[in-house]
Amino acid sequence: MSAQLAAVGYQHDWWEVLGAPFMRNALVGGTIVALVAGLIGYLVIVRASSFAAHALGHIGFPGATGAVLLGMPVTLGLLVFCVLGGLAIGVLGRRAGDREIATGTVLAFAMGLGILFASLSSRSTGVVTSVLFGNLLAISTGQLWAFAGFALAIVVVLGIVFRPLLFASLDAEVAAARAVPVRALGVVFMLLLALTVTMAVQVVGTLLLFALVVTPAATAVMWTPRPSRAVAAAVALSIGAVWAGLVLAAMFNLPVSFVVVSLAFLAWLATWVGARRTRRVGDPHLRRAHDAAHAG
Amino acid sequence: MPAEGEGAPVVRLRDAAVVRDGRTVWDDSSFELPAGSVVAVIGPNGSGKTTLLHVLLGLLPARGTVEVLGSRPTRGNRRIGYVPQNYTATTGYAVRARDLVALGLSGDRWGVRPLRAAEHDRVSRALRDVAAAPLADRRVSDLSGGQQQRVAIAQALVDDPPLLLLDEPLANLDMRGQRETVDVLAALNRERGVTMLVVAHDLNPLLSVLTGAIYLLDGHAHYAGVDAVVDAELLSHLYGTQVKVVRTAQGDLFTRTA
């Protein structure tokens, strides 16, 4: 027991560890994923579809373990399952999130299927752990190229659809009257989310996905109601959590996912407590109250 | 595009009918609304009030002749402002009132071009016109129901449409919120000459601004001037309960008799 605990602690060689090639991949890959997670996360919050993000992470699990079983890349397995899951949720409509029992049952089945595939495969345990909890340090150069391609696609598509998608998310009925293709945009959003989840699962894993895709954006929206600033803040928070996560993990020999999730959680918690306190004072204008608190 | 002079009707229906899921919602409906009207759309639940607005917006097909602002209804008509029912329930915490209004201008635009200065000015002006200028930078979710309703009207208004369709704008508002909303509608009609169709359950708060009403009764849409509508016998038939019209110094009022 004590021998295991001793492994966690200050590492004198952390600077050299950060310079290792696997660290470079982790840093580049983590940055790409965090950038996209912050962008998409903002829309997840505006559309109130965090449950869809959570669901896609779970749906990806059998995709990842199934790919390992068939000797195919994990990214491919995740991609196929997440895209199909995203299409299903997108076509069923936003109400799919409300059908909690049906969705939960399907998710449990997906996880069960995932563990079956893992048990059939010879190298199961390592794969299961890294899909459930992420393994940023194992990102290969091939995966980096895939991530870069996904990210480019997401940023380009988002640049084109952002405003009509925001309109459709906030005001579906008015947007429809203004000839915005509300349903098609819903499907496009789910596809973008599926791509994001495919990448994010490999960084923080199925179970901790929320921390990278939802939590930073939720924190950013509490900071500011200005869409452009909230998007920028969400991206900055995600990237900051990943960078700090890698450095602290190297310094203290901690799991990267743990540090990333903890930092996202702490930022959210501090913001949430602060927002609640200013709310109780009775000033609904959070920013002004926040500034006043800091000035006085 | 047909001429649209002073006398041209803003909305014209002739032998119009709507069939939805194999059921006729209303049919055999003909009326014309003159420009500058403020018209209540009344009728029992399920009589097709929202359906009428959806037909005018081009969201639902109709049989017969339907003309809005001189042409057939089409989706994406920027000359119609629309405030749907339960507007307040769907809007959120993540944006300011100003952002929501701006979507009325740019929400159907693809690509990343930010708003121009002139467009920002139009957003501010629309908020001012609904007496919501001080609310521009507040989160929409922090506003009261009446304030949110006015922001919704500003969004519908920001593109300067000559016609405004409002679905139950007074529902779920307290008396103050109702009065503020009606005052805003009255000012828009007076100062900008905006024609309005207002779906309502309770005519009383609207009586001071109404010029007429479309009533959906017995499966048809009828139009009548306000004097003909505020009639105890018609209202009793419409609501399926005894209604009494009370004439007061402040105007007419109708009440349900026990």
XYZ file of C-alpha atoms in Angstrom:
554
model
C 0.000 0.000 0.000
C 2.637 2.479 1.056
C 4.721 1.582 -1.993
C 1.793 2.520 -4.243
C 1.244 5.791 -2.428
C 4.914 6.685 -2.707
C 4.564 6.777 -6.488
C 2.312 9.816 -6.133
C 4.286 12.876 -5.086
C 6.594 15.545 -6.421
C 8.613 14.333 -9.383
C 12.016 15.971 -9.748
C 12.285 15.065 -13.420
C 8.879 16.507 -14.432
C 10.441 19.052 -16.790
C 12.154 16.282 -18.753
C 8.925 14.251 -18.781
C 7.143 17.226 -20.354
C 9.727 17.223 -23.132
C 9.140 13.582 -24.086
C 7.583 12.820 -27.513
C 4.436 11.275 -25.985
C 3.971 14.513 -24.036
C 4.198 16.542 -27.211
C 1.426 14.427 -28.757
C -0.626 14.778 -25.577
C -0.186 18.545 -25.564
C -1.102 19.026 -29.236
C -3.958 16.502 -29.133
C -5.292 17.811 -25.832
C -5.243 21.391 -27.131
C -7.132 20.491 -30.304
C -9.770 18.586 -28.365
C -10.139 21.281 -25.699
C -10.575 23.973 -28.357
C -13.369 22.077 -30.039
C -14.945 21.010 -26.736
C -15.179 24.644 -25.637
C -16.784 25.720 -28.931
C -19.324 22.907 -29.060
C -19.816 23.067 -25.291
C -21.228 26.582 -25.579
C -23.909 25.335 -27.955
C -24.536 22.305 -25.734
C -25.353 24.730 -22.909
C -27.483 27.051 -25.062
C -29.439 24.086 -26.458
C -29.718 22.494 -23.009
C -28.531 19.225 -24.544
C -25.879 18.197 -22.037
C -27.662 14.891 -21.658
C -27.036 14.199 -25.363
C -23.300 14.757 -24.808
C -23.379 12.395 -21.843
C -25.328 9.814 -23.873
C -22.942 9.944 -26.838
C -19.987 9.243 -24.551
C -21.654 6.057 -23.349
C -22.723 5.046 -26.848
C -19.076 5.362 -27.905
C -17.882 2.798 -25.353
C -18.915 -0.369 -27.281
C -17.582 1.303 -30.428
C -14.143 1.614 -28.875
C -13.992 -1.873 -27.355
C -15.562 -3.367 -30.504
C -12.871 -1.756 -32.650
C -10.142 -3.243 -30.455
C -11.810 -6.663 -30.752
C -11.807 -6.395 -34.550
C -8.266 -5.030 -34.595
C -9.361 -1.636 -35.885
C -8.414 1.846 -34.659
C -10.239 2.964 -31.520
C -10.968 6.347 -33.116
C -12.810 4.651 -35.977
C -14.974 2.555 -33.650
C -15.825 5.603 -31.531
C -16.575 7.644 -34.643
C -18.991 5.110 -36.126
C -20.934 4.592 -32.878
C -21.019 8.283 -31.921
C -22.122 9.419 -35.379
C -24.873 6.787 -35.559
C -25.947 7.631 -32.002
C -25.858 11.334 -32.788
C -27.954 10.860 -35.919
C -30.493 8.813 -33.965
C -30.813 11.475 -31.259
C -30.856 14.267 -33.853
C -33.574 12.664 -35.952
C -35.699 11.723 -32.940
C -35.543 15.384 -31.990
C -34.749 17.331 -28.897
C -37.390 15.505 -26.934
C -35.200 12.408 -27.001
C -33.453 13.830 -23.945
C -36.751 13.915 -22.076
C -37.401 10.228 -22.524
C -35.092 9.506 -19.654
C -36.045 5.909 -19.008
C -35.790 4.819 -22.654
C -32.499 6.651 -23.157
C -31.017 5.407 -19.887
C -31.974 1.852 -20.770
C -30.304 2.135 -24.180
C -27.177 3.609 -22.566
C -26.953 0.802 -20.029
C -27.256 -1.704 -22.889
C -24.486 0.123 -24.782
C -22.198 -0.099 -21.754
C -23.033 -3.786 -21.362
C -22.232 -4.397 -25.006
C -18.958 -2.545 -24.506
C -17.891 -4.750 -21.641
C -18.845 -7.874 -23.660
C -16.607 -6.770 -26.549
C -13.826 -6.012 -24.080
C -14.096 -9.435 -22.435
C -13.880 -11.153 -25.812
C -10.686 -9.279 -26.618
C -7.294 -10.463 -25.336
C -6.064 -7.019 -24.266
C -9.197 -5.958 -22.494
C -8.355 -4.329 -19.140
C -6.104 -1.575 -20.433
C -8.536 -0.677 -23.181
C -11.535 -0.574 -20.847
C -9.775 1.714 -18.399
C -8.551 4.102 -21.068
C -11.945 4.311 -22.784
C -13.782 4.847 -19.508
C -11.334 7.355 -18.042
C -9.334 8.578 -21.028
C -5.648 8.278 -21.759
C -4.280 11.479 -23.177
C -0.691 10.237 -22.821
C -1.350 7.403 -25.277
C -2.384 9.632 -28.198
C -0.536 8.484 -31.320
C 0.643 10.676 -34.183
C -1.953 9.002 -36.413
C -4.698 10.014 -33.972
C -3.337 13.557 -33.990
C -3.887 13.820 -37.724
C -7.419 12.462 -37.357
C -8.094 14.987 -34.566
C -6.750 17.844 -36.666
C -9.032 16.844 -39.550
C -12.094 16.548 -37.282
C -11.332 19.882 -35.635
C -10.927 21.644 -38.957
C -14.251 20.230 -40.169
C -15.993 21.271 -36.955
C -14.604 24.818 -36.995
C -15.484 25.351 -40.678
C -19.023 23.984 -40.347
C -19.587 25.893 -37.112
C -18.403 29.092 -38.770
C -21.077 28.657 -41.436
C -23.996 27.567 -39.260
C -23.276 29.296 -35.935
C -25.820 32.107 -36.105
C -28.787 30.203 -37.568
C -27.976 27.373 -35.144
C -28.009 29.819 -32.217
C -31.319 31.230 -33.488
C -32.812 27.745 -33.867
C -31.537 26.767 -30.405
C -32.968 29.782 -28.589
C -36.084 30.381 -30.636
C -37.007 27.341 -32.716
C -40.457 28.551 -33.716
C -39.456 32.046 -34.809
C -36.419 30.640 -36.614
C -38.665 28.211 -38.512
C -40.937 31.088 -39.526
C -37.845 32.884 -40.831
C -37.067 29.848 -43.022
C -34.121 28.660 -40.912
C -33.899 24.852 -41.391
C -34.342 24.083 -37.697
C -34.492 20.277 -37.891
C -31.592 19.955 -40.320
C -29.494 22.195 -38.086
C -30.388 19.971 -35.127
C -28.959 16.978 -37.009
C -25.858 18.965 -38.044
C -25.313 19.919 -34.408
C -25.550 16.296 -33.300
C -22.986 15.285 -35.930
C -20.595 17.996 -34.717
C -21.175 16.857 -31.149
C -20.516 13.236 -32.192
C -17.149 14.238 -33.706
C -16.282 16.191 -30.567
C -17.221 13.313 -28.287
C -15.183 10.896 -30.432
C -12.115 12.970 -29.654
C -12.953 13.933 -26.080
C -13.494 10.300 -25.025
C -9.841 9.667 -25.864
C -8.743 12.530 -23.627
C -10.940 12.237 -20.524
C -12.905 9.061 -21.262
C -16.571 8.147 -21.416
C -17.226 8.691 -17.737
C -15.493 12.066 -17.410
C -16.630 13.514 -20.725
C -18.892 16.059 -19.050
C -15.896 17.781 -17.488
C -14.417 18.757 -20.838
C -17.470 19.236 -23.063
C -20.039 20.665 -20.644
C -18.448 22.019 -17.447
C -16.132 24.702 -18.945
C -18.923 26.097 -21.134
C -21.360 26.051 -18.208
C -18.801 28.004 -16.165
C -18.205 30.469 -19.008
C -21.926 31.151 -19.413
C -22.138 31.992 -15.713
C -19.266 34.447 -16.215
C -20.787 36.311 -19.138
C -24.006 36.308 -21.168
C -22.238 37.715 -24.251
C -22.086 34.868 -26.787
C -18.669 35.789 -28.253
C -17.055 36.178 -24.822
C -18.698 33.048 -23.455
C -17.375 30.982 -26.382
C -13.873 32.427 -25.906
C -13.986 31.820 -22.157
C -15.220 28.233 -22.607
C -12.372 27.505 -25.018
C -9.822 29.144 -22.691
C -11.091 27.159 -19.699
C -10.980 23.837 -21.558
C -7.483 24.461 -22.892
C -6.290 25.754 -19.522
C -7.589 22.637 -17.770
C -5.828 20.339 -20.245
C -2.491 22.209 -20.127
C -2.478 22.529 -16.354
C -3.605 18.912 -16.201
C -0.591 17.732 -18.176
C 1.903 19.811 -16.180
C 0.491 18.896 -12.766
C 0.196 15.249 -13.788
C 3.879 15.254 -14.748
C 4.901 17.101 -11.566
C 3.042 14.875 -9.138
C 2.621 11.664 -11.121
C -1.168 11.914 -11.104
C -3.586 10.621 -13.768
C -4.055 13.413 -16.341
C -7.825 12.901 -16.478
C -8.074 13.373 -12.724
C -6.309 16.743 -12.835
C -8.251 17.966 -15.898
C -11.591 17.016 -14.354
C -10.665 18.480 -10.966
C -9.609 21.830 -12.408
C -12.778 22.104 -14.501
C -14.794 21.156 -11.423
C -13.079 23.698 -9.150
C -13.556 26.546 -11.662
C -17.207 25.629 -12.004
C -17.727 25.266 -8.249
C -16.138 28.623 -7.414
C -18.212 30.336 -10.110
C -21.406 28.616 -9.042
C -20.955 29.521 -5.386
C -20.109 33.113 -6.366
C -23.147 33.335 -8.643
C -25.429 31.994 -5.926
C -24.084 34.471 -3.401
C -24.625 37.466 -5.663
C -28.069 36.126 -6.483
C -29.017 35.992 -2.829
C -27.946 39.622 -2.421
C -30.674 40.308 -4.944
C -28.760 41.843 -7.816
C -29.617 39.861 -10.918
C -26.811 41.450 -12.867
C -24.055 39.002 -12.021
C -21.214 40.807 -13.697
C -21.896 44.118 -12.017
C -22.256 42.491 -8.621
C -19.123 40.493 -9.232
C -17.147 43.625 -10.126
C -18.529 45.481 -7.122
C -17.507 42.655 -4.810
C -13.975 42.821 -6.146
C -13.771 46.610 -5.974
C -14.986 46.753 -2.366
C -45.302 42.405 -56.498
C -48.868 43.747 -56.380
C -49.375 47.337 -55.359
C -50.023 47.853 -51.709
C -51.644 51.227 -51.386
C -53.507 52.733 -48.517
C -56.650 50.765 -49.101
C -55.086 47.375 -49.909
C -55.857 44.733 -47.286
C -52.870 43.441 -45.284
C -54.441 40.010 -44.966
C -57.018 38.580 -47.337
C -58.707 35.194 -47.100
C -61.251 33.922 -49.600
C -62.920 30.550 -49.169
C -59.836 29.503 -47.236
C -59.600 26.218 -45.388
C -56.965 24.350 -43.392
C -56.812 20.588 -43.164
C -54.422 19.125 -40.658
C -53.886 15.391 -40.163
C -57.046 14.684 -42.172
C -59.170 16.948 -39.956
C -60.603 20.246 -41.179
C -59.510 22.860 -38.625
C -61.599 25.610 -40.219
C -62.985 26.192 -43.701
C -65.239 28.461 -45.742
C -63.451 31.501 -44.300
C -63.324 34.884 -46.029
C -62.265 38.251 -44.654
C -59.997 41.207 -45.299
C -58.006 43.155 -42.752
C -57.314 46.807 -43.553
C -53.794 48.170 -42.996
C -53.258 49.577 -39.526
C -55.759 47.229 -37.880
C -55.244 45.767 -34.440
C -57.200 42.551 -34.533
C -57.765 40.018 -31.785
C -57.935 36.371 -32.807
C -60.385 34.689 -30.472
C -62.097 31.357 -30.194
C -62.260 28.288 -27.960
C -59.220 26.033 -27.409
C -58.449 23.971 -30.491
C -60.450 26.207 -32.835
C -57.350 26.978 -34.928
C -56.082 30.363 -33.715
C -52.377 29.439 -33.816
C -53.110 27.535 -37.029
C -54.263 30.802 -38.620
C -50.958 32.484 -37.685
C -49.004 29.501 -39.042
C -50.909 29.735 -42.331
C -50.053 33.444 -42.640
C -46.388 32.636 -41.890
C -46.330 29.971 -44.585
C -45.636 27.230 -42.035
C -48.888 25.418 -42.905
C -50.551 25.090 -46.310
C -54.106 26.346 -46.785
C -56.737 25.732 -49.460
C -58.501 28.584 -51.194
C -57.012 32.060 -51.432
C -54.723 33.433 -48.748
C -52.799 36.657 -49.290
C -50.494 38.397 -46.849
C -49.156 41.851 -47.735
C -50.254 41.267 -51.304
C -48.639 37.872 -51.919
C -49.047 34.214 -51.061
C -47.647 33.251 -47.648
C -44.065 31.986 -47.775
C -41.707 30.919 -45.027
C -38.968 33.417 -44.360
C -41.051 36.529 -45.098
C -39.068 39.280 -43.394
C -42.050 41.607 -43.573
C -43.895 39.675 -40.882
C -42.794 39.797 -37.249
C -43.794 36.776 -35.159
C -43.988 36.302 -31.397
C -44.945 32.698 -30.662
C -46.826 31.412 -27.662
C -44.881 30.534 -24.482
C -42.033 32.523 -25.896
C -40.623 33.108 -22.446
C -40.451 29.433 -21.579
C -37.906 28.589 -24.248
C -35.428 31.428 -23.872
C -32.509 31.134 -21.631
C -29.876 32.149 -19.270
C -27.025 32.213 -21.763
C -27.810 35.403 -23.690
C -28.613 39.075 -23.164
C -31.834 40.700 -24.311
C -29.775 42.507 -26.962
C -28.462 39.203 -28.396
C -31.957 37.804 -28.713
C -33.200 40.910 -30.522
C -30.165 40.860 -32.843
C -31.144 37.357 -33.983
C -34.288 38.931 -35.454
C -31.960 40.734 -37.872
C -29.156 38.268 -38.451
C -30.427 34.900 -37.198
C -31.128 33.615 -40.697
C -27.701 34.657 -41.997
C -25.003 32.040 -42.634
C -21.327 32.757 -42.031
C -19.451 34.763 -39.455
C -19.841 38.450 -40.392
C -20.470 40.377 -37.148
C -23.277 42.949 -36.882
C -22.555 46.341 -38.412
C -22.878 49.558 -36.398
C -26.127 50.424 -38.188
C -27.526 47.024 -37.216
C -26.554 47.547 -33.577
C -28.435 50.834 -33.741
C -31.534 49.087 -35.053
C -31.363 46.594 -32.172
C -31.142 49.466 -29.678
C -33.999 51.275 -31.369
C -36.254 48.203 -31.300
C -35.553 47.785 -27.584
C -36.308 51.475 -27.042
C -39.570 51.175 -28.962
C -40.806 48.519 -26.549
C -39.601 50.508 -23.522
C -36.877 47.918 -22.853
C -33.723 49.972 -23.487
C -32.478 49.628 -19.877
C -32.838 45.827 -20.151
C -30.544 45.476 -23.182
C -27.562 44.013 -21.316
C -29.500 41.886 -18.832
C -29.743 38.117 -19.136
C -33.101 37.200 -20.646
C -33.745 34.723 -17.839
C -33.339 37.494 -15.249
C -36.242 39.485 -16.731
C -39.851 39.313 -15.578
C -42.459 37.707 -17.800
C -43.682 41.083 -19.046
C -40.142 42.255 -19.759
C -39.360 39.056 -21.669
C -42.534 39.526 -23.680
C -41.439 43.032 -24.653
C -37.984 41.761 -25.657
C -39.702 39.144 -27.821
C -41.745 41.901 -29.462
C -38.542 43.898 -30.040
C -37.046 40.884 -31.814
C -40.124 40.572 -34.032
C -39.955 44.283 -34.722
C -36.269 44.843 -35.373
C -36.565 44.313 -39.128
C -39.378 46.928 -39.386
C -42.143 44.576 -40.540
C -45.498 46.165 -41.412
C -47.337 43.168 -39.900
C -46.932 41.630 -36.440
C -48.419 38.277 -35.380
C -48.577 37.676 -31.640
C -49.722 34.391 -30.118
C -51.154 34.882 -26.636
C -48.771 37.683 -25.661
C -50.735 38.364 -22.490
C -50.920 34.792 -21.193
C -49.076 34.182 -17.915
C -48.584 37.905 -17.319
C -49.790 39.706 -14.220
C -51.994 42.776 -14.682
C -49.046 45.147 -14.777
C -47.240 43.029 -17.366
C -50.431 42.891 -19.452
C -50.886 46.647 -19.296
C -47.261 47.323 -20.236
C -47.488 44.946 -23.188
C -50.738 46.473 -24.442
C -49.267 49.982 -24.097
C -46.298 48.928 -26.244
C -48.603 47.446 -28.891
C -50.752 50.580 -28.918
C -47.692 52.808 -29.390
C -46.352 50.644 -32.237
C -49.677 50.788 -34.006
C -49.981 54.531 -33.498
C -46.402 55.559 -34.323
C -45.312 52.981 -36.890
C -48.692 52.025 -38.278
C -47.953 48.340 -37.674
C -50.892 46.029 -38.361
C -51.312 43.376 -35.655
C -53.042 40.077 -35.143
C -53.158 39.186 -31.467
C -54.298 35.751 -30.326
C -56.014 36.210 -26.971
C -58.261 34.417 -24.541
C -59.261 37.499 -22.610
C -60.298 40.507 -24.689
C -60.613 42.894 -21.767
C -56.993 44.071 -21.529
C -56.919 44.618 -25.321
C -60.204 46.474 -25.768
C -58.599 49.922 -25.717
C -56.495 49.163 -28.829
C -58.641 46.755 -30.842
C -60.151 47.755 -34.151
C -61.719 44.362 -34.736
C -61.530 40.648 -34.126
C -61.261 37.414 -36.027
C -63.392 34.896 -34.214
C -63.137 31.220 -34.899
C -66.580 29.824 -34.389
C -68.361 26.700 -35.589
C -65.397 25.753 -37.782
C -65.077 29.051 -39.679
C -62.994 32.186 -39.277
C -65.059 35.394 -39.295
C -64.015 38.997 -39.043
C -65.969 41.776 -37.419
C -65.299 45.317 -36.290
C -64.820 45.827 -32.604
C -68.335 47.103 -31.927
C -69.887 44.015 -33.446
C -67.577 41.724 -31.505
C -68.218 43.228 -28.097
C -71.683 41.831 -28.086
C -72.999 39.704 -25.280
C -74.783 37.243 -27.518
C -71.803 36.603 -29.807
C -69.353 36.335 -26.920
C -71.657 33.977 -25.063
C -71.842 31.748 -28.112
C -68.072 31.989 -28.612
C -67.087 31.032 -25.100
C -69.941 28.622 -24.555
C -70.878 30.365 -21.334
C -73.014 33.364 -20.412
C -71.061 36.577 -21.021
C -72.284 40.041 -20.087
C -70.934 43.264 -21.627
C -70.526 46.066 -19.136
C -70.180 49.611 -20.461
C -67.988 51.707 -18.197
C -66.506 55.177 -18.386
C -63.117 53.627 -19.185
C -64.585 51.534 -21.998
C -66.369 48.260 -22.448
C -65.764 45.292 -20.263
C -67.224 41.865 -20.539
C -67.665 39.470 -17.711
C -68.906 35.968 -17.259
C -72.208 35.939 -15.458
C -72.465 33.387 -12.683
